[in-house]
PDB file of C-alpha atoms and ligand atoms in Angstrom:
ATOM      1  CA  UNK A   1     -80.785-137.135 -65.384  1.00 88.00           C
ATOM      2  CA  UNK A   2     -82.977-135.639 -68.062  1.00 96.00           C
ATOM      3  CA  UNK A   3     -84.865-132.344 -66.397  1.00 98.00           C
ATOM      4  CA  UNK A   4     -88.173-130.676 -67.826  1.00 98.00           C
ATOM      5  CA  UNK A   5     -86.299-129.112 -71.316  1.00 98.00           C
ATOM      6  CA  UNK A   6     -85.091-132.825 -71.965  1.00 98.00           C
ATOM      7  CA  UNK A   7     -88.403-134.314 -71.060  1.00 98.00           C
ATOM      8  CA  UNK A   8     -90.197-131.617 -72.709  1.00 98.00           C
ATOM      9  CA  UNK A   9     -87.933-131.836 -75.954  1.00 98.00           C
ATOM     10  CA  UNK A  10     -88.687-135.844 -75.979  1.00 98.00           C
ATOM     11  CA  UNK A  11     -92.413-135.390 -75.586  1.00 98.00           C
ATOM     12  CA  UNK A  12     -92.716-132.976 -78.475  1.00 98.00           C
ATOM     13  CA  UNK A  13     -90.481-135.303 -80.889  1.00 97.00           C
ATOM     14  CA  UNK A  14     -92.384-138.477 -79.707  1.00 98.00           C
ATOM     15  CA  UNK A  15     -95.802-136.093 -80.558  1.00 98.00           C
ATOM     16  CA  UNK A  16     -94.889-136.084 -84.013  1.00 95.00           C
ATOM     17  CA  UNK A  17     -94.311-139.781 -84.829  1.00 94.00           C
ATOM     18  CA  UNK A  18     -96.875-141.672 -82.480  1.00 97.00           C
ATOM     19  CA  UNK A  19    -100.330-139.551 -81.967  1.00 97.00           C
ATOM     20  CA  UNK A  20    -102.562-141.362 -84.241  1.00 97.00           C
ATOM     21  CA  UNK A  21    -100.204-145.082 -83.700  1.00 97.00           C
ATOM     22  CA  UNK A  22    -101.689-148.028 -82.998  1.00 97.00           C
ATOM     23  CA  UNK A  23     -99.860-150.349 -80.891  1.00 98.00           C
ATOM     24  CA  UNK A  24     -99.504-153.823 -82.411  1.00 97.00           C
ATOM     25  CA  UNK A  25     -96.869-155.117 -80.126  1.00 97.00           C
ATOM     26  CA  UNK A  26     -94.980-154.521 -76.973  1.00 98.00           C
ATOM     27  CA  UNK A  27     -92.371-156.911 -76.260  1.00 98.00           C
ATOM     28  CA  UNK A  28     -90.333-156.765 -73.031  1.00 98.00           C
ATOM     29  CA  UNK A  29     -86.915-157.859 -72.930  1.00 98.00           C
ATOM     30  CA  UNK A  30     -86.416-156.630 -69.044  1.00 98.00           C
ATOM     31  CA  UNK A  31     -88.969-157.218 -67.169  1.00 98.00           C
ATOM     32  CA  UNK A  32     -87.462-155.265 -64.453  1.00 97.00           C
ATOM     33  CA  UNK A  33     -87.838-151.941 -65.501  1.00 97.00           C
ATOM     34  CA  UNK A  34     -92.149-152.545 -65.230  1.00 97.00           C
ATOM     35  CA  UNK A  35     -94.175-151.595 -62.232  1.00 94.00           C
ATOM     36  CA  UNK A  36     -96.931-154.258 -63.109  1.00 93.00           C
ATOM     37  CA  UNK A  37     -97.067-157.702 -64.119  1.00 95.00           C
ATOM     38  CA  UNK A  38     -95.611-157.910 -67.508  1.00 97.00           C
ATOM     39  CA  UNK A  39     -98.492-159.680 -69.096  1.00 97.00           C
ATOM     40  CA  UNK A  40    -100.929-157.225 -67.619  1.00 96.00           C
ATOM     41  CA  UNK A  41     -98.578-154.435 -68.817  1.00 97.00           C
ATOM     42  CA  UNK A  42     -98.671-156.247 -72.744  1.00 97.00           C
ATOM     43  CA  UNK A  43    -102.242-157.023 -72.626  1.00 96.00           C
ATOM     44  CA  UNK A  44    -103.170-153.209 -71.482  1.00 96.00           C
ATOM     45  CA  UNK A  45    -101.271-151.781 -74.689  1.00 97.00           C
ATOM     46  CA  UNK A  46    -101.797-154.030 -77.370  1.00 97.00           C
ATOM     47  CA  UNK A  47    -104.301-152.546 -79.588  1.00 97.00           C
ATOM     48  CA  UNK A  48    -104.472-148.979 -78.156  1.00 97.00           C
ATOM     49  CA  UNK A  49    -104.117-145.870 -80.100  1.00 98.00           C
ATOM     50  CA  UNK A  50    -102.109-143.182 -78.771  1.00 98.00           C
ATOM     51  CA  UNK A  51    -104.056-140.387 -78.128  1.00 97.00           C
ATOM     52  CA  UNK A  52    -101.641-137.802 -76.663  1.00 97.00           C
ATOM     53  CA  UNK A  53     -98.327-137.253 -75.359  1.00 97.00           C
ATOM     54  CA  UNK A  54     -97.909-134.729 -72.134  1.00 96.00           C
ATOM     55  CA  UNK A  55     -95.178-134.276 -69.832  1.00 96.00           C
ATOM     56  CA  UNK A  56     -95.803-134.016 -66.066  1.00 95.00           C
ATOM     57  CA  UNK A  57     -92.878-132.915 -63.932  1.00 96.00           C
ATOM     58  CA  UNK A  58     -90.241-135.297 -65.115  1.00 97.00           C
ATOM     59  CA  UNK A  59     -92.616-138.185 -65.857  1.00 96.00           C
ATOM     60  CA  UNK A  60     -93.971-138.836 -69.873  1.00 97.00           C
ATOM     61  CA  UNK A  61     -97.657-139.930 -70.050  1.00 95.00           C
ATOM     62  CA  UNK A  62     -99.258-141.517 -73.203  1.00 97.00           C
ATOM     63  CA  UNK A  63    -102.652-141.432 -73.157  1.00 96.00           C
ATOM     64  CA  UNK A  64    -104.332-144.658 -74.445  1.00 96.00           C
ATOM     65  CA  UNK A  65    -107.962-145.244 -76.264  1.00 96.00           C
ATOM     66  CA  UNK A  66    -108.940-147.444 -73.708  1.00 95.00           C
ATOM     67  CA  UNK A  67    -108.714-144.581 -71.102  1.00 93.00           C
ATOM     68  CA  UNK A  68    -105.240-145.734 -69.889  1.00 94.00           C
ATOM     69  CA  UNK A  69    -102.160-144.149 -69.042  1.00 95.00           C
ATOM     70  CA  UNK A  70     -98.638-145.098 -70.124  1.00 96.00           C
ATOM     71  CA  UNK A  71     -96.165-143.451 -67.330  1.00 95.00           C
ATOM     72  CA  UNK A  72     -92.708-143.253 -68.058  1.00 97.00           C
ATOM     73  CA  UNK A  73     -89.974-141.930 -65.856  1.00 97.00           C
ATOM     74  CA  UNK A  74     -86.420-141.784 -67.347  1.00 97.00           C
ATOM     75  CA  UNK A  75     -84.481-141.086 -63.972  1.00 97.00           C
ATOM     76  CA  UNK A  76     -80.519-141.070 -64.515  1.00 95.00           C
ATOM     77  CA  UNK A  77     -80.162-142.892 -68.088  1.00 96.00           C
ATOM     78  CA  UNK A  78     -83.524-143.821 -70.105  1.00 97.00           C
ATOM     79  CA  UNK A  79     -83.693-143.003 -73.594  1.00 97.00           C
ATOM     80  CA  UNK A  80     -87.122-142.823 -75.628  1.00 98.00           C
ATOM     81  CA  UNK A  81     -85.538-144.208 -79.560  1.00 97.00           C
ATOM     82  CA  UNK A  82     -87.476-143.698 -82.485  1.00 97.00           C
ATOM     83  CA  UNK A  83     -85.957-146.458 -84.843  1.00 96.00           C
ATOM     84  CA  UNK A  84     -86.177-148.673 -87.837  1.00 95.00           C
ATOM     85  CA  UNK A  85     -86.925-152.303 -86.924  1.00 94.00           C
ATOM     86  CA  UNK A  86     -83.858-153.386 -89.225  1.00 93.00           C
ATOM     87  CA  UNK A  87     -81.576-151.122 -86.247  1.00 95.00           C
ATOM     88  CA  UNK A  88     -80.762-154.454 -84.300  1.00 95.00           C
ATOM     89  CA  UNK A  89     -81.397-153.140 -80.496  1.00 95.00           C
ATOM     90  CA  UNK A  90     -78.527-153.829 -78.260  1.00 95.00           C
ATOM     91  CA  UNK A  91     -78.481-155.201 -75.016  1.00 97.00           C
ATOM     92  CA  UNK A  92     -79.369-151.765 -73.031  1.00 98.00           C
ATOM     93  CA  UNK A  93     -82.625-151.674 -74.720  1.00 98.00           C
ATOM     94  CA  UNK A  94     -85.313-153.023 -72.891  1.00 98.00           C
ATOM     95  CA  UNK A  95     -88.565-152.458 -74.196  1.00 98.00           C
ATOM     96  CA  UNK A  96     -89.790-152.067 -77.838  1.00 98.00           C
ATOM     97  CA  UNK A  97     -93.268-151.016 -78.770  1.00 98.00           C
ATOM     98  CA  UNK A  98     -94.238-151.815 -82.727  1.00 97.00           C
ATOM     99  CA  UNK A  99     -96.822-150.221 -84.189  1.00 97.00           C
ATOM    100  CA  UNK A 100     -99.814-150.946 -87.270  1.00 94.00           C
ATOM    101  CA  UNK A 101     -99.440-148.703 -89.831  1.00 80.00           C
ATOM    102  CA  UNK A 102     -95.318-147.683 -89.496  1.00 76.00           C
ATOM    103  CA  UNK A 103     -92.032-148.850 -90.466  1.00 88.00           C
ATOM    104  CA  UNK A 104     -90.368-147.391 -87.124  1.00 96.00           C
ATOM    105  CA  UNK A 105     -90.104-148.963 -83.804  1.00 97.00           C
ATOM    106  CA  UNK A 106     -89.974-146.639 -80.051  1.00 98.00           C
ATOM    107  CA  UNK A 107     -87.650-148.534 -77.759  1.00 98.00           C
ATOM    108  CA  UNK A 108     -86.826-147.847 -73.978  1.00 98.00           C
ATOM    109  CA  UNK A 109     -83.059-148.288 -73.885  1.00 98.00           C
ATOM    110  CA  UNK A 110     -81.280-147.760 -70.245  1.00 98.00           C
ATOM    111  CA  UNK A 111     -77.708-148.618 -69.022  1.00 97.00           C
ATOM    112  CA  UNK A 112     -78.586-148.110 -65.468  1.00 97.00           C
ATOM    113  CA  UNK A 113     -81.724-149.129 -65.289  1.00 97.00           C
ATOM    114  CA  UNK A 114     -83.436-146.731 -62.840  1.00 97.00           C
ATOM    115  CA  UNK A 115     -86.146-145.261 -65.543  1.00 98.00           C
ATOM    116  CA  UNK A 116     -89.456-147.678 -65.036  1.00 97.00           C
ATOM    117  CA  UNK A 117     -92.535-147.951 -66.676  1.00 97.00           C
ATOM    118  CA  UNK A 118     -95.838-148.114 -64.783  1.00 95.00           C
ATOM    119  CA  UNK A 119     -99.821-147.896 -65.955  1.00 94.00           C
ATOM    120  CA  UNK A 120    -102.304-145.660 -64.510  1.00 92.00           C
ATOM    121  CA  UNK A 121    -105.976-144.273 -65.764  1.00 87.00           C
ATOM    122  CA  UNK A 122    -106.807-140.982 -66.876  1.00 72.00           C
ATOM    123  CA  UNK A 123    -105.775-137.849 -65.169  1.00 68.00           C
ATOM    124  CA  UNK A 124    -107.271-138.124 -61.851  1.00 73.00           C
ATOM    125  CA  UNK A 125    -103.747-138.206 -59.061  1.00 72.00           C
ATOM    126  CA  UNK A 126    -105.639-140.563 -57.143  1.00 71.00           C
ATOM    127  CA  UNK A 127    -105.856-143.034 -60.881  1.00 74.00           C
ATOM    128  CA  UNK A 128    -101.670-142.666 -60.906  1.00 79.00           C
ATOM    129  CA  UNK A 129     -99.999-143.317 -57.926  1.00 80.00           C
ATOM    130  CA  UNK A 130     -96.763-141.918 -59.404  1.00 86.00           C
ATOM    131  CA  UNK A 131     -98.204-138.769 -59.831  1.00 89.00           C
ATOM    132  CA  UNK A 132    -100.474-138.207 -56.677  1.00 88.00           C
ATOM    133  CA  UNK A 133     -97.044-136.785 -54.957  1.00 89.00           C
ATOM    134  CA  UNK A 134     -96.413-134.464 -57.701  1.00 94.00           C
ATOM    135  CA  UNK A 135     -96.118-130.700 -57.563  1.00 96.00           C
ATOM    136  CA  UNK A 136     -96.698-128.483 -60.034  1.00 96.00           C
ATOM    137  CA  UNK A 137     -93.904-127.413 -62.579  1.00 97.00           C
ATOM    138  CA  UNK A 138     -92.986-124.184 -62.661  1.00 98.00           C
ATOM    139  CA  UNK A 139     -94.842-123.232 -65.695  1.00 98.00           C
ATOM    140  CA  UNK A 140     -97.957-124.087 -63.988  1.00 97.00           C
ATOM    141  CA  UNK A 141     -97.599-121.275 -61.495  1.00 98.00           C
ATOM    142  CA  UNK A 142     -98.117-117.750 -60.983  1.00 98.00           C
ATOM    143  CA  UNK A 143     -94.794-116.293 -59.532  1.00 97.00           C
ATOM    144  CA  UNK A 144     -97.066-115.315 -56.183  1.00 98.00           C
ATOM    145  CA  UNK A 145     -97.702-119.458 -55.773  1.00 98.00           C
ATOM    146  CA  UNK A 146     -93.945-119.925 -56.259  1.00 98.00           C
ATOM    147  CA  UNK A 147     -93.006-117.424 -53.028  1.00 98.00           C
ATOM    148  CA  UNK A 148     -95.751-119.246 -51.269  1.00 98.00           C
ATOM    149  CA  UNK A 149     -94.028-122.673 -52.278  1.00 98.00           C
ATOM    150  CA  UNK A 150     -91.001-121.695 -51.446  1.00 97.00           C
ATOM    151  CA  UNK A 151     -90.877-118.739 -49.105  1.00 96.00           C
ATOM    152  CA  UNK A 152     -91.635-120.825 -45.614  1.00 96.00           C
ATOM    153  CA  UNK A 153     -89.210-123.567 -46.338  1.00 95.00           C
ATOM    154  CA  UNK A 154     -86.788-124.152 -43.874  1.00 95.00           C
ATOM    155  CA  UNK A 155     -84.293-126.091 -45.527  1.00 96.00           C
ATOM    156  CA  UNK A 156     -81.243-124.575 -48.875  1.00 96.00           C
ATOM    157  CA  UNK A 157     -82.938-123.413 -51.063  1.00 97.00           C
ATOM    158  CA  UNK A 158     -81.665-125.431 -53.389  1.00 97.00           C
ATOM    159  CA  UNK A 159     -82.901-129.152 -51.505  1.00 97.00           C
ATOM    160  CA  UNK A 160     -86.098-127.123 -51.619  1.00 97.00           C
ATOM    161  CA  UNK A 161     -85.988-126.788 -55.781  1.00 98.00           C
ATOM    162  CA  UNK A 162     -84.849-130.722 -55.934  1.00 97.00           C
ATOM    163  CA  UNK A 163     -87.989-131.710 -54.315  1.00 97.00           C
ATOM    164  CA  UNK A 164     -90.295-132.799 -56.805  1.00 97.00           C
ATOM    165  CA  UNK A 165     -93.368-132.643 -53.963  1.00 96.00           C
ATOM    166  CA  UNK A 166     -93.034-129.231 -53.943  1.00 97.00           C
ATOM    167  CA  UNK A 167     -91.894-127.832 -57.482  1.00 98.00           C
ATOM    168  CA  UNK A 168     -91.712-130.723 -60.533  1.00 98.00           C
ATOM    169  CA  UNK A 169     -89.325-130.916 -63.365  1.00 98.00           C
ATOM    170  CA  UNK A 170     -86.012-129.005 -61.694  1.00 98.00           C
ATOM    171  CA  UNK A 171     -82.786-131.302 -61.249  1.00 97.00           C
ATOM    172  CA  UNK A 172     -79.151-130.741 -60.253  1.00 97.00           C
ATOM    173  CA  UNK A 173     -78.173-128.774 -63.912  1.00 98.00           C
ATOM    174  CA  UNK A 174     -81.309-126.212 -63.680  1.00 98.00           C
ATOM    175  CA  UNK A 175     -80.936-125.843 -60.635  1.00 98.00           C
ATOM    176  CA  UNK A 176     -77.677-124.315 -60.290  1.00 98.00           C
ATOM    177  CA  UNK A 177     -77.783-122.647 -63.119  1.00 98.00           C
ATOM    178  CA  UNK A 178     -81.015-120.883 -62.250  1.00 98.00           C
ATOM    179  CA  UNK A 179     -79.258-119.809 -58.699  1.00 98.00           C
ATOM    180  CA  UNK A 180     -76.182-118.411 -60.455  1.00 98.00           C
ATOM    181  CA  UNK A 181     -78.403-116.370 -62.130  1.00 98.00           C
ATOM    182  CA  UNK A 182     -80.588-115.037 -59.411  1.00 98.00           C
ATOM    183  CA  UNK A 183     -76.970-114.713 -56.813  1.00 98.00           C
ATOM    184  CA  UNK A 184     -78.387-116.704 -54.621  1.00 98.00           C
ATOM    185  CA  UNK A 185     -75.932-119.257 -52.514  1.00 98.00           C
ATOM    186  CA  UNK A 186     -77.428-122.686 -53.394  1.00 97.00           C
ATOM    187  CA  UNK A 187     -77.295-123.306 -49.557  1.00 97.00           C
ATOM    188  CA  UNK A 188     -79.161-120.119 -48.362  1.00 96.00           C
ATOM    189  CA  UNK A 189     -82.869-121.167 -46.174  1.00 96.00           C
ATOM    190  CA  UNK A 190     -85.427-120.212 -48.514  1.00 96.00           C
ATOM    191  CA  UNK A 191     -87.377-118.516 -45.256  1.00 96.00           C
ATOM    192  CA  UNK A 192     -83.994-115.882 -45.668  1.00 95.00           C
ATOM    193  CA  UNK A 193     -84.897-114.515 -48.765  1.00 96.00           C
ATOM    194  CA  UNK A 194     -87.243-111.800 -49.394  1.00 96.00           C
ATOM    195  CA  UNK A 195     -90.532-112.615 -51.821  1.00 97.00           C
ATOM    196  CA  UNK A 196     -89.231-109.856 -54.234  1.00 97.00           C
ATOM    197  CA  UNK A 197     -85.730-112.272 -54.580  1.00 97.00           C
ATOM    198  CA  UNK A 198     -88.245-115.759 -54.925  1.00 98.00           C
ATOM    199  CA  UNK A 199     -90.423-113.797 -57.363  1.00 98.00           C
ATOM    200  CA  UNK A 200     -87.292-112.721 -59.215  1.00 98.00           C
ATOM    201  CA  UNK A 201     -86.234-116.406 -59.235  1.00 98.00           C
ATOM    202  CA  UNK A 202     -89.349-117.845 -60.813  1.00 98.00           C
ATOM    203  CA  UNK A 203     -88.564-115.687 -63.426  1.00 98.00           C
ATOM    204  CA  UNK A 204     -85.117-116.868 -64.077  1.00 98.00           C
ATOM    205  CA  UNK A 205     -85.805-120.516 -63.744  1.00 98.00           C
ATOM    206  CA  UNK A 206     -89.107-120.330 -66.794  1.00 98.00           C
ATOM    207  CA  UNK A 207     -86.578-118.228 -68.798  1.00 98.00           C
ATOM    208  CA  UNK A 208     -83.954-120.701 -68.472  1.00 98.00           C
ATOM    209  CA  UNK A 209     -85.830-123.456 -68.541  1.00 98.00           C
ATOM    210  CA  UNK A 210     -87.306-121.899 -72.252  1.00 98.00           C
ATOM    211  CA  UNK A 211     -83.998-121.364 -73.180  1.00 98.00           C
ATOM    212  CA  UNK A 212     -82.823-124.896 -72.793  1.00 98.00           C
ATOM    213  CA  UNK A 213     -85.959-126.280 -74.796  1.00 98.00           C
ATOM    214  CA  UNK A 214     -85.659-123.977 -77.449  1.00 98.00           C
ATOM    215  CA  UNK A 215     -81.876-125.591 -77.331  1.00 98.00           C
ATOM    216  CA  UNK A 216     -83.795-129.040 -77.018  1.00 97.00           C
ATOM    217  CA  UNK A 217     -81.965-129.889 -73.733  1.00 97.00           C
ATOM    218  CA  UNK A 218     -78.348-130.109 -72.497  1.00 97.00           C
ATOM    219  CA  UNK A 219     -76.517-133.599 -73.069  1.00 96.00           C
ATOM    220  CA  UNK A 220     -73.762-134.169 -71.082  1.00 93.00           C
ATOM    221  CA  UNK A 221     -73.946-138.234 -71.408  1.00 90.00           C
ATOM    222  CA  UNK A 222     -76.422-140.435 -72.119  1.00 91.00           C
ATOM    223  CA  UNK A 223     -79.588-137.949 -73.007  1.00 95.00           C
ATOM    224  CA  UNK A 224     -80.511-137.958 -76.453  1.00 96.00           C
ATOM    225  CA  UNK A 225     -83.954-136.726 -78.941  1.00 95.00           C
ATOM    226  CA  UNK A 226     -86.020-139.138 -79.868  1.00 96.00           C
ATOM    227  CA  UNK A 227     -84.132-139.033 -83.598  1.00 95.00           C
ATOM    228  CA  UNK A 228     -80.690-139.701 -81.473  1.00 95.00           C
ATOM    229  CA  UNK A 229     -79.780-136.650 -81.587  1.00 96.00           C
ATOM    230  CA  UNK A 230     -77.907-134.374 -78.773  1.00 96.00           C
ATOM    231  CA  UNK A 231     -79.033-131.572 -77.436  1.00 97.00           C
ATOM    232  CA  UNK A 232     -76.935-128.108 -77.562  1.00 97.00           C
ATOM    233  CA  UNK A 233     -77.648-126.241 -73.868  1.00 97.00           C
ATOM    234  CA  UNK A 234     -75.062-128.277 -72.488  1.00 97.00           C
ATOM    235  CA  UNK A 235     -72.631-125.378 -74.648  1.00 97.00           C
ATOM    236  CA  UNK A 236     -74.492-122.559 -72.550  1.00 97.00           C
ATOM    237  CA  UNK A 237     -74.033-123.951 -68.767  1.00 98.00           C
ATOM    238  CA  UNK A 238     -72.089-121.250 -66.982  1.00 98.00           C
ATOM    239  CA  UNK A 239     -71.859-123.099 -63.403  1.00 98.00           C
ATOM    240  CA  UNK A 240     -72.380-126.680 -63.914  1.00 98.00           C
ATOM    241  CA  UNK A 241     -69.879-128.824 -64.432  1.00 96.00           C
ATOM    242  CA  UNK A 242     -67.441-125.948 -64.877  1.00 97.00           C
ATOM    243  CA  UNK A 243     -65.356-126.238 -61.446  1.00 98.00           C
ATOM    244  CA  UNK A 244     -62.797-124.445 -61.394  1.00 98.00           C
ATOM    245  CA  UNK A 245     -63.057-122.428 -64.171  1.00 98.00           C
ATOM    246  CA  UNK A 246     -63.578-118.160 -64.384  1.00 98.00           C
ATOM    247  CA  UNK A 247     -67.204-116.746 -63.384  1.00 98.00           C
ATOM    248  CA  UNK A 248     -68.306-115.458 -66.916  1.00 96.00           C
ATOM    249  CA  UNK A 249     -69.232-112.114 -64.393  1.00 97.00           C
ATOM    250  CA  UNK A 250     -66.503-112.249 -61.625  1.00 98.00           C
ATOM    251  CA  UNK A 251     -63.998-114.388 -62.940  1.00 98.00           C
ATOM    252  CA  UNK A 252     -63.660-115.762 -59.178  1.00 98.00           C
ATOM    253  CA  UNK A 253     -62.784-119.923 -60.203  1.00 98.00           C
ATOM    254  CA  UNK A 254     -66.747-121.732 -59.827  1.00 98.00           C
ATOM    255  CA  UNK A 255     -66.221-124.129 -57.026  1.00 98.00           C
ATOM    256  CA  UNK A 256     -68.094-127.609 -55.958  1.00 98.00           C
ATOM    257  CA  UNK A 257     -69.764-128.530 -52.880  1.00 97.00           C
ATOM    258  CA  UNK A 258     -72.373-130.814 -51.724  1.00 97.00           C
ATOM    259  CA  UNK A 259     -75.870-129.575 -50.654  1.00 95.00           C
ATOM    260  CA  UNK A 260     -78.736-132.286 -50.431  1.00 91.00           C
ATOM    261  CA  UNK A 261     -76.625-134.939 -51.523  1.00 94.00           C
ATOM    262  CA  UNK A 262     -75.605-133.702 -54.946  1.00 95.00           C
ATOM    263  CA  UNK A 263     -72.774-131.792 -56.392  1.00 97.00           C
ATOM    264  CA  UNK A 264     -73.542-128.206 -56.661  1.00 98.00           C
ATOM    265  CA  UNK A 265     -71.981-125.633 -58.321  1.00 98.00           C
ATOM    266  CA  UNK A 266     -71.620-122.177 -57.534  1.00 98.00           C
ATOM    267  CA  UNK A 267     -69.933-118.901 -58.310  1.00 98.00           C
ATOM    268  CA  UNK A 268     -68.324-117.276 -54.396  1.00 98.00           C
ATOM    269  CA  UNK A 269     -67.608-114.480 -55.683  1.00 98.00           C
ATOM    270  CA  UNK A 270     -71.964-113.568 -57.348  1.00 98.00           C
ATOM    271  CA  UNK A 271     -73.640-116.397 -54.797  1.00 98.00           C
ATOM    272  CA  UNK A 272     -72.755-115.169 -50.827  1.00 92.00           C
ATOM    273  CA  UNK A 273     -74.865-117.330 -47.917  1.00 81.00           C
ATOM    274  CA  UNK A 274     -76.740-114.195 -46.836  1.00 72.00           C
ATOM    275  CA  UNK A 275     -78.335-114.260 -43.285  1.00 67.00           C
ATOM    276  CA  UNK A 276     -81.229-112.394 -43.954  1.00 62.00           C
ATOM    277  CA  UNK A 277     -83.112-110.439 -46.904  1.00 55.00           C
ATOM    278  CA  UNK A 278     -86.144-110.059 -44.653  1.00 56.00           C
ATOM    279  CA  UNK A 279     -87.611-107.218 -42.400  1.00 45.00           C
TER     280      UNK A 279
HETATM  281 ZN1   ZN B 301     -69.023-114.700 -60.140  1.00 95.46          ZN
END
């Protein structure tokens, strides 16, 4: 699933063709993958210029003229495709947006299906359902509103840095990474650790995260740019996906377990469960 440096890296590419774009046409091939009535979703576009391009969490907003907001959430497999119209689209591509004044084309292509599209107004949470549940990323946060986040949950720590209600744009790859760094067990209770060790965190997880966009994202299947490019973290990951093989520190083999439902990988030799950091 495409995390905050994919999302972010998408956003910033999509910034450079489409602020300024008018939207002549939006057709819909899969209904499906709208929140809304399609012909309220077609009616709503048509015509707008896109204002801006922002990333929230996960989620990529385009804000329309007419005060509207475009919300897009790839989940395991969207793609956002900047392409000619004379690329015939194939059958995982399920909406294409045409524009006035351009000879390129942005089409929504997903195998799975998951991503959706939805329509909300402005920036008020209330305005955008999809958003109302959102916290805030950790860019958006001094490190003492992170340890207050995190510090009195009861649960891993790492369910705790999945949950988007608390702390938006972290998934499964950032996650462990970001752990691996800091030696923390992904399935030690955040109320265990000492602030000093969450503050410490906060600080690994916006350096990695900058890392990765500066890298423009990992790809490991399906995410791509914009331009259909890859990205090039994926070469960096020293825990994810990497059972098996030596710690880059330890050399102890990484191993894979489940903690909140998802694979997670870890180093046993840097990341001990630890009982307490505290008093
Ligand atoms: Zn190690």
């Amino acid at each position: 699933m495409p995390e905050l440096p994919e999302v972010e890296t998408i956003v910033r590419r999509l910034r450079l063709n489409l602020i300024g774009q008018k939207i002549k046409a939006v057709q819909v091939l899969y209904p499906g993958i709208l929140r809304c009535s399609q012909q309220v979703f077609v009616q709503s576009l048509a015509g707008n210029i896109i204002r801006e391009i922002r990333r929230k969490g996960k989620f990529i907003l385009f804000e329309l003229t007419s005060g509207r907001t475009l919300i897009l959430h790839l989940k395991m497999t969207g793609q956002v495709l900047i392409e000619s119209p004379s690329v015939p689209a194939d059958r995982h591509t399920h909406v294409i947006f045409s524009f006035f004044s351009s000879d390129f084309q942005m089409r929504y292509r997903d195998i799975r299906k998951f991503g959706f599209f939805a329509l909300g107004q402005g920036d008020s949470p209330t305005l955008n359902p999809y958003l109302s549940r959102l916290g805030p990323d950790p860019f958006e946060i001094t490190s003492h509103q992170f340890v207050k986040i995190i510090l009195p949950g009861k649960r891993a720590v790492k369910s705790l840095l999945l949950d988007q209600s608390l702390i938006s744009g972290l998934g499964n790859i950032y996650v462990d990474e970001s752990l691996f760094q800091a030696k923390i067990h992904p399935l030690t209770r955040a109320d265990s650790l000492s602030p000093v060790r969450i503050k410490s965190l906060h600080r690994i997880i916006k350096k990695l995260l900058d890392r990765a966009v500066s890298w423009q994202g990992s790809t490991l299947r399906d995410y791509r740019r914009p331009d259909g490019i890859s990205g090039g973290f994926q070469n960096y990951h020293q825990v994810y996906g990497r059972t098996g093989t030596p710690c880059p520190f330890c050399h102890t083999p990484i191993e894979k377990i489940r903690v909140a439902g998802r694979g997670t990988h870890f180093c046993p030799g840097c990341q001990k469960v630890e009982k307490s950091d505290r008093n």
